[in-house]
Amino acid sequence: MGQVFPNNGTLRVGTRGSALALRQTERVVELLNQHFPDLICDVQVVSTAGDRDKQTSLQILGGQGIFAKELQLALTTGEIDMAVHSVKDLTSILPPGLKLGAILEREDPRDVIISNRGRLEELPAGSTIGTSSRRRIALIKRLRPDLEIADLRGNIDTRIRKATEGPLDAAVIAAAGVDRMGWTDSVTQHLSIQEFVPAPGQGALGIEVRDDNHRVLELLEQLNEPQTAMCVEAERAFLRAVGGGCTSPIGAHARIEGDVATLTGMLATENLEHMCIDTINCKPFELADRAHLMAAGMLEELSMEVRHR
């Protein structure tokens, strides 16, 4: 494939301003430069609502898209050519005129425990564990109902420090973020996908573009990892099918090994009192359809549980 931009062309790459977001964007720029050595990338930091307010609970802030809306607006208005996201931060339906131009090869999709007091099952009763995710809260309540849960926001280094130095006893954080920052030594435990189902898209970076920007879309074909993209799309199909957003108590993870795909889904009621977790195997091309079927079954099962309480 030849050069998509002229030799003196500049690609405006939008990103959040956190250390983790900048690290992720650096990786995207490195990959772009490997394929297009003459391409100039201008990284532009866009402040998002979620970054400006690191104290208020995500549920109070409004949750859906608070780490993406301003980047999406900058794309729509033409201020940037592409935006780098953690896919798990995106709403299930993107704004009109925008699409994911590439999904990069996924890193570790699991959640991890950060603690000086041991693994999740070893924490003393009454210990305080921090997270701002309703999915993680629901899963913690299922596995360790005897723990206290505290809302935990802030940059990843702040969250790790609060879990290792206090006031918290532990925290649950995405493994991929810890790995990208080079802080794997702080991890106490990797939580299994079957018991602690990740958020849809967790561990994957997505590049959002305008759907009419054909030059950038052609360029991003070089960065897209088809198998990861197929899995992430199935996870997001599950998210859409249950009517959830990026802060809903919903988990989904798909993987492909050879000609067998595995999809694990998790759905909890809004009050977090009822939960379904299921895993199915299918052909890779069936993933999206099976995600819809799984979602429909879980919605029906939870509805029956609530009715028969």
Short mmCIF file of C-alpha atoms in Angstrom, two decimals:
data_model
loop_
_atom_site.label_atom_id
_atom_site.label_comp_id
_atom_site.label_asym_id
_atom_site.label_seq_id
_atom_site.Cartn_x
_atom_site.Cartn_y
_atom_site.Cartn_z
CA MET A 1 0.00 0.00 0.00
CA GLY A 2 1.39 3.41 -0.92
CA GLN A 3 1.51 6.54 1.17
CA VAL A 4 -2.02 7.77 1.91
CA PHE A 5 -1.03 11.33 2.83
CA PRO A 6 1.43 13.54 0.95
CA ASN A 7 4.98 13.46 2.32
CA ASN A 8 4.35 16.72 4.16
CA GLY A 9 0.86 15.68 5.33
CA THR A 10 -0.10 15.88 9.01
CA LEU A 11 -2.52 13.58 10.80
CA ARG A 12 -4.19 15.18 13.80
CA VAL A 13 -4.56 12.52 16.50
CA GLY A 14 -6.90 13.32 19.38
CA THR A 15 -6.51 11.87 22.86
CA ARG A 16 -7.41 12.42 26.48
CA GLY A 17 -4.70 14.02 28.58
CA SER A 18 -4.13 11.35 31.25
CA ALA A 19 -0.77 9.63 31.43
CA LEU A 20 -2.36 6.34 30.40
CA ALA A 21 -4.22 7.89 27.45
CA LEU A 22 -1.02 9.57 26.25
CA ARG A 23 0.90 6.31 26.55
CA GLN A 24 -1.77 4.54 24.50
CA THR A 25 -1.69 7.26 21.85
CA GLU A 26 2.10 7.07 21.67
CA ARG A 27 1.71 3.39 20.80
CA VAL A 28 -0.76 4.20 18.02
CA VAL A 29 1.58 6.83 16.59
CA GLU A 30 4.47 4.35 16.70
CA LEU A 31 2.44 1.84 14.71
CA LEU A 32 1.39 4.48 12.19
CA ASN A 33 5.00 5.55 11.69
CA GLN A 34 6.08 1.94 11.19
CA HIS A 35 3.69 1.68 8.24
CA PHE A 36 4.00 5.28 7.03
CA PRO A 37 7.48 6.64 7.89
CA ASP A 38 6.82 10.01 6.21
CA LEU A 39 3.55 10.61 8.03
CA ILE A 40 3.59 13.47 10.54
CA CYS A 41 1.32 12.90 13.53
CA ASP A 42 0.21 15.89 15.58
CA VAL A 43 -1.09 14.65 18.95
CA GLN A 44 -3.80 16.96 20.28
CA VAL A 45 -5.03 16.64 23.86
CA VAL A 46 -8.77 17.12 24.29
CA SER A 47 -10.12 17.63 27.81
CA THR A 48 -13.11 15.41 28.64
CA ALA A 49 -15.71 15.75 31.38
CA GLY A 50 -14.44 12.59 33.06
CA ASP A 51 -10.91 13.97 33.22
CA ARG A 52 -11.91 17.40 34.48
CA ASP A 53 -13.87 15.98 37.41
CA LYS A 54 -11.99 13.10 39.06
CA GLN A 55 -13.96 13.19 42.31
CA THR A 56 -17.66 12.89 41.46
CA SER A 57 -19.09 9.39 41.02
CA LEU A 58 -19.46 8.33 37.40
CA GLN A 59 -23.14 7.64 37.99
CA ILE A 60 -23.69 11.23 39.17
CA LEU A 61 -21.68 12.64 36.26
CA GLY A 62 -23.96 10.82 33.85
CA GLY A 63 -21.65 7.94 33.03
CA GLN A 64 -22.11 7.25 29.35
CA GLY A 65 -19.42 8.71 27.14
CA ILE A 66 -17.90 11.06 29.72
CA PHE A 67 -14.41 10.10 28.53
CA ALA A 68 -15.29 10.33 24.82
CA LYS A 69 -17.88 13.03 24.03
CA GLU A 70 -15.47 15.93 23.63
CA LEU A 71 -13.18 13.85 21.40
CA GLN A 72 -16.18 12.87 19.29
CA LEU A 73 -17.23 16.51 18.99
CA ALA A 74 -13.71 17.44 17.86
CA LEU A 75 -13.93 14.71 15.21
CA THR A 76 -17.34 15.86 14.02
CA THR A 77 -16.25 19.49 13.72
CA GLY A 78 -13.04 18.56 11.90
CA GLU A 79 -10.64 19.71 14.61
CA ILE A 80 -8.96 16.28 14.64
CA ASP A 81 -8.73 13.44 12.10
CA MET A 82 -8.93 10.51 14.50
CA ALA A 83 -9.41 9.82 18.19
CA VAL A 84 -7.76 7.10 20.28
CA HIS A 85 -10.02 5.43 22.85
CA SER A 86 -10.07 2.57 25.27
CA VAL A 87 -12.99 0.74 23.64
CA LYS A 88 -14.58 0.04 27.03
CA ASP A 89 -15.09 3.81 27.47
CA LEU A 90 -17.28 4.08 24.36
CA THR A 91 -21.06 4.00 24.31
CA SER A 92 -22.67 1.04 22.56
CA ILE A 93 -23.87 3.26 19.69
CA LEU A 94 -21.47 5.85 18.27
CA PRO A 95 -22.65 9.34 17.23
CA PRO A 96 -23.94 9.70 13.66
CA GLY A 97 -21.16 10.12 11.12
CA LEU A 98 -18.51 8.41 13.26
CA LYS A 99 -17.19 4.85 13.19
CA LEU A 100 -14.36 2.72 14.56
CA GLY A 101 -11.75 2.70 11.81
CA ALA A 102 -9.50 0.19 13.56
CA ILE A 103 -9.32 -2.04 16.60
CA LEU A 104 -5.76 -2.81 17.63
CA GLU A 105 -4.64 -6.22 18.83
CA ARG A 106 -6.06 -6.68 22.29
CA GLU A 107 -3.89 -6.68 25.39
CA ASP A 108 -4.79 -8.44 28.65
CA PRO A 109 -8.59 -8.13 29.02
CA ARG A 110 -8.74 -9.16 32.68
CA ASP A 111 -9.27 -7.13 35.82
CA VAL A 112 -6.64 -7.23 38.55
CA ILE A 113 -6.57 -6.84 42.31
CA ILE A 114 -4.14 -4.29 43.72
CA SER A 115 -3.58 -4.86 47.44
CA ASN A 116 -0.99 -5.36 50.14
CA ARG A 117 -3.44 -7.61 51.99
CA GLY A 118 -3.68 -10.49 49.57
CA ARG A 119 -5.92 -11.87 46.85
CA LEU A 120 -9.65 -11.18 46.63
CA GLU A 121 -10.51 -14.38 48.49
CA GLU A 122 -7.89 -13.62 51.17
CA LEU A 123 -9.02 -10.10 52.13
CA PRO A 124 -10.32 -10.01 55.71
CA ALA A 125 -14.07 -9.55 56.15
CA GLY A 126 -14.93 -5.87 56.31
CA SER A 127 -11.98 -4.82 54.14
CA THR A 128 -12.59 -1.83 51.88
CA ILE A 129 -12.11 -2.35 48.15
CA GLY A 130 -12.25 0.52 45.67
CA THR A 131 -13.86 0.78 42.23
CA SER A 132 -16.11 3.19 40.35
CA SER A 133 -17.51 0.49 38.04
CA ARG A 134 -21.01 -0.88 38.67
CA ARG A 135 -20.04 -4.08 36.85
CA ARG A 136 -17.13 -4.59 39.25
CA ILE A 137 -19.32 -3.71 42.25
CA ALA A 138 -21.85 -6.37 41.21
CA LEU A 139 -19.15 -9.00 40.75
CA ILE A 140 -17.47 -8.17 44.07
CA LYS A 141 -20.83 -8.43 45.85
CA ARG A 142 -21.33 -11.84 44.27
CA LEU A 143 -17.90 -13.20 45.24
CA ARG A 144 -17.26 -11.31 48.51
CA PRO A 145 -20.48 -9.86 49.95
CA ASP A 146 -18.65 -9.29 53.24
CA LEU A 147 -16.41 -6.54 51.80
CA GLU A 148 -17.05 -2.80 51.93
CA ILE A 149 -16.96 -1.07 48.54
CA ALA A 150 -15.74 2.50 48.14
CA ASP A 151 -16.07 4.71 45.07
CA LEU A 152 -12.61 5.09 43.52
CA ARG A 153 -11.81 7.60 40.79
CA GLY A 154 -8.67 9.30 39.54
CA ASN A 155 -5.70 8.47 37.36
CA ILE A 156 -4.34 4.95 37.52
CA ASP A 157 -1.35 5.91 39.68
CA THR A 158 -3.69 7.55 42.21
CA ARG A 159 -5.88 4.46 42.37
CA ILE A 160 -2.90 2.15 42.86
CA ARG A 161 -1.49 4.38 45.59
CA LYS A 162 -4.79 4.46 47.50
CA ALA A 163 -4.92 0.66 47.41
CA THR A 164 -1.32 0.10 48.51
CA GLU A 165 -0.78 3.04 50.88
CA GLY A 166 -4.34 3.61 52.12
CA PRO A 167 -7.02 4.51 52.87
CA LEU A 168 -8.23 1.47 50.88
CA ASP A 169 -7.33 -2.18 51.46
CA ALA A 170 -7.59 -3.09 47.77
CA ALA A 171 -8.72 -1.88 44.36
CA VAL A 172 -9.91 -3.47 41.11
CA ILE A 173 -8.28 -2.07 37.97
CA ALA A 174 -8.04 -3.15 34.32
CA ALA A 175 -4.89 -5.20 33.72
CA ALA A 176 -4.24 -3.55 30.35
CA GLY A 177 -3.85 -0.10 31.89
CA VAL A 178 -1.42 -1.37 34.52
CA ASP A 179 0.57 -3.21 31.84
CA ARG A 180 0.68 -0.21 29.49
CA MET A 181 2.13 1.94 32.28
CA GLY A 182 4.74 -0.70 33.15
CA TRP A 183 3.42 -1.21 36.68
CA THR A 184 2.79 -4.97 36.62
CA ASP A 185 4.78 -5.41 39.84
CA SER A 186 1.89 -3.76 41.71
CA VAL A 187 -0.56 -6.53 40.69
CA THR A 188 -1.61 -8.93 43.45
CA GLN A 189 -4.00 -11.11 41.44
CA HIS A 190 -5.38 -11.51 37.93
CA LEU A 191 -9.11 -12.26 38.12
CA SER A 192 -10.43 -15.01 35.84
CA ILE A 193 -12.64 -14.00 32.93
CA GLN A 194 -15.19 -16.69 33.78
CA GLU A 195 -15.75 -15.40 37.34
CA PHE A 196 -14.99 -11.72 36.85
CA VAL A 197 -16.24 -10.94 33.36
CA PRO A 198 -14.51 -7.88 31.80
CA ALA A 199 -16.27 -4.88 30.32
CA PRO A 200 -17.10 -5.08 26.60
CA GLY A 201 -13.98 -4.06 24.67
CA GLN A 202 -11.72 -4.17 27.73
CA GLY A 203 -8.03 -4.34 26.86
CA ALA A 204 -8.56 -3.10 23.28
CA LEU A 205 -7.73 0.28 21.78
CA GLY A 206 -10.08 1.66 19.15
CA ILE A 207 -9.51 4.47 16.69
CA GLU A 208 -12.60 6.52 15.91
CA VAL A 209 -12.90 8.51 12.69
CA ARG A 210 -15.49 10.26 10.54
CA ASP A 211 -17.10 7.73 8.26
CA ASP A 212 -16.53 9.97 5.21
CA ASN A 213 -12.78 10.38 5.84
CA HIS A 214 -11.74 7.72 3.36
CA ARG A 215 -8.04 8.61 3.40
CA VAL A 216 -7.76 8.01 7.12
CA LEU A 217 -9.91 4.89 6.94
CA GLU A 218 -7.60 3.47 4.27
CA LEU A 219 -4.59 4.26 6.41
CA LEU A 220 -6.09 2.58 9.48
CA GLU A 221 -6.58 -0.70 7.63
CA GLN A 222 -2.91 -1.32 8.41
CA LEU A 223 -3.54 -1.12 12.17
CA ASN A 224 -6.76 -3.11 12.39
CA GLU A 225 -6.50 -6.62 13.86
CA PRO A 226 -9.43 -8.54 12.32
CA GLN A 227 -9.78 -11.23 14.98
CA THR A 228 -9.79 -8.71 17.83
CA ALA A 229 -12.22 -6.53 15.86
CA MET A 230 -14.60 -9.47 15.41
CA CYS A 231 -14.49 -10.26 19.14
CA VAL A 232 -14.95 -6.65 20.20
CA GLU A 233 -17.87 -6.20 17.83
CA ALA A 234 -19.57 -9.25 19.37
CA GLU A 235 -19.03 -7.80 22.86
CA ARG A 236 -20.47 -4.46 21.78
CA ALA A 237 -23.38 -6.25 20.08
CA PHE A 238 -24.16 -7.83 23.45
CA LEU A 239 -23.94 -4.40 25.09
CA ARG A 240 -26.35 -2.90 22.55
CA ALA A 241 -28.74 -5.84 22.80
CA VAL A 242 -29.16 -5.45 26.56
CA GLY A 243 -29.57 -1.70 26.17
CA GLY A 244 -26.54 -0.80 28.26
CA GLY A 245 -23.98 1.96 28.29
CA CYS A 246 -20.33 2.04 29.29
CA THR A 247 -21.20 2.34 33.01
CA SER A 248 -23.95 -0.29 33.17
CA PRO A 249 -23.44 -3.53 35.17
CA ILE A 250 -22.61 -5.49 32.02
CA GLY A 251 -19.66 -7.67 31.06
CA ALA A 252 -18.76 -9.44 27.83
CA HIS A 253 -15.66 -11.11 26.50
CA ALA A 254 -15.11 -13.02 23.28
CA ARG A 255 -12.05 -14.93 22.11
CA ILE A 256 -11.23 -17.05 19.09
CA GLU A 257 -8.98 -20.09 19.13
CA GLY A 258 -8.72 -21.82 15.78
CA ASP A 259 -12.23 -22.34 14.45
CA VAL A 260 -13.89 -22.07 17.87
CA ALA A 261 -15.13 -18.83 19.39
CA THR A 262 -16.05 -18.45 23.06
CA LEU A 263 -18.34 -15.73 24.35
CA THR A 264 -18.86 -15.02 28.04
CA GLY A 265 -21.54 -12.56 29.07
CA MET A 266 -22.60 -11.05 32.38
CA LEU A 267 -25.65 -8.95 33.16
CA ALA A 268 -26.92 -7.59 36.47
CA THR A 269 -30.08 -5.71 37.36
CA GLU A 270 -29.70 -1.99 37.99
CA ASN A 271 -29.99 -2.54 41.76
CA LEU A 272 -27.23 -5.19 41.48
CA GLU A 273 -29.35 -7.76 43.35
CA HIS A 274 -29.63 -10.29 40.51
CA MET A 275 -27.01 -11.45 38.02
CA CYS A 276 -26.58 -13.85 35.10
CA ILE A 277 -23.25 -15.19 33.80
CA ASP A 278 -23.10 -17.53 30.83
CA THR A 279 -20.53 -18.89 28.37
CA ILE A 280 -21.17 -20.35 24.93
CA ASN A 281 -19.01 -21.77 22.13
CA CYS A 282 -19.72 -21.19 18.45
CA LYS A 283 -18.10 -20.59 15.08
CA PRO A 284 -16.33 -17.22 14.83
CA PHE A 285 -18.73 -15.93 12.18
CA GLU A 286 -21.65 -16.67 14.53
CA LEU A 287 -20.36 -14.49 17.38
CA ALA A 288 -22.48 -11.39 16.80
CA ASP A 289 -25.70 -13.38 16.33
CA ARG A 290 -25.01 -15.51 19.39
CA ALA A 291 -24.32 -12.34 21.40
CA HIS A 292 -27.85 -11.15 20.61
CA LEU A 293 -29.32 -14.52 21.59
CA MET A 294 -27.36 -14.58 24.84
CA ALA A 295 -28.52 -11.06 25.69
CA ALA A 296 -32.17 -11.94 25.04
CA GLY A 297 -31.91 -15.03 27.24
CA MET A 298 -30.32 -13.11 30.10
CA LEU A 299 -32.88 -10.32 29.95
CA GLU A 300 -35.66 -12.91 30.16
CA GLU A 301 -33.97 -14.80 33.01
CA LEU A 302 -33.44 -11.65 35.08
CA SER A 303 -37.01 -10.55 34.42
CA MET A 304 -38.30 -13.88 35.71
CA GLU A 305 -36.08 -13.70 38.80
CA VAL A 306 -37.37 -10.25 39.68
CA ARG A 307 -41.01 -11.27 39.09
CA HIS A 308 -40.69 -14.37 41.29
CA ARG A 309 -38.90 -12.77 44.23
#
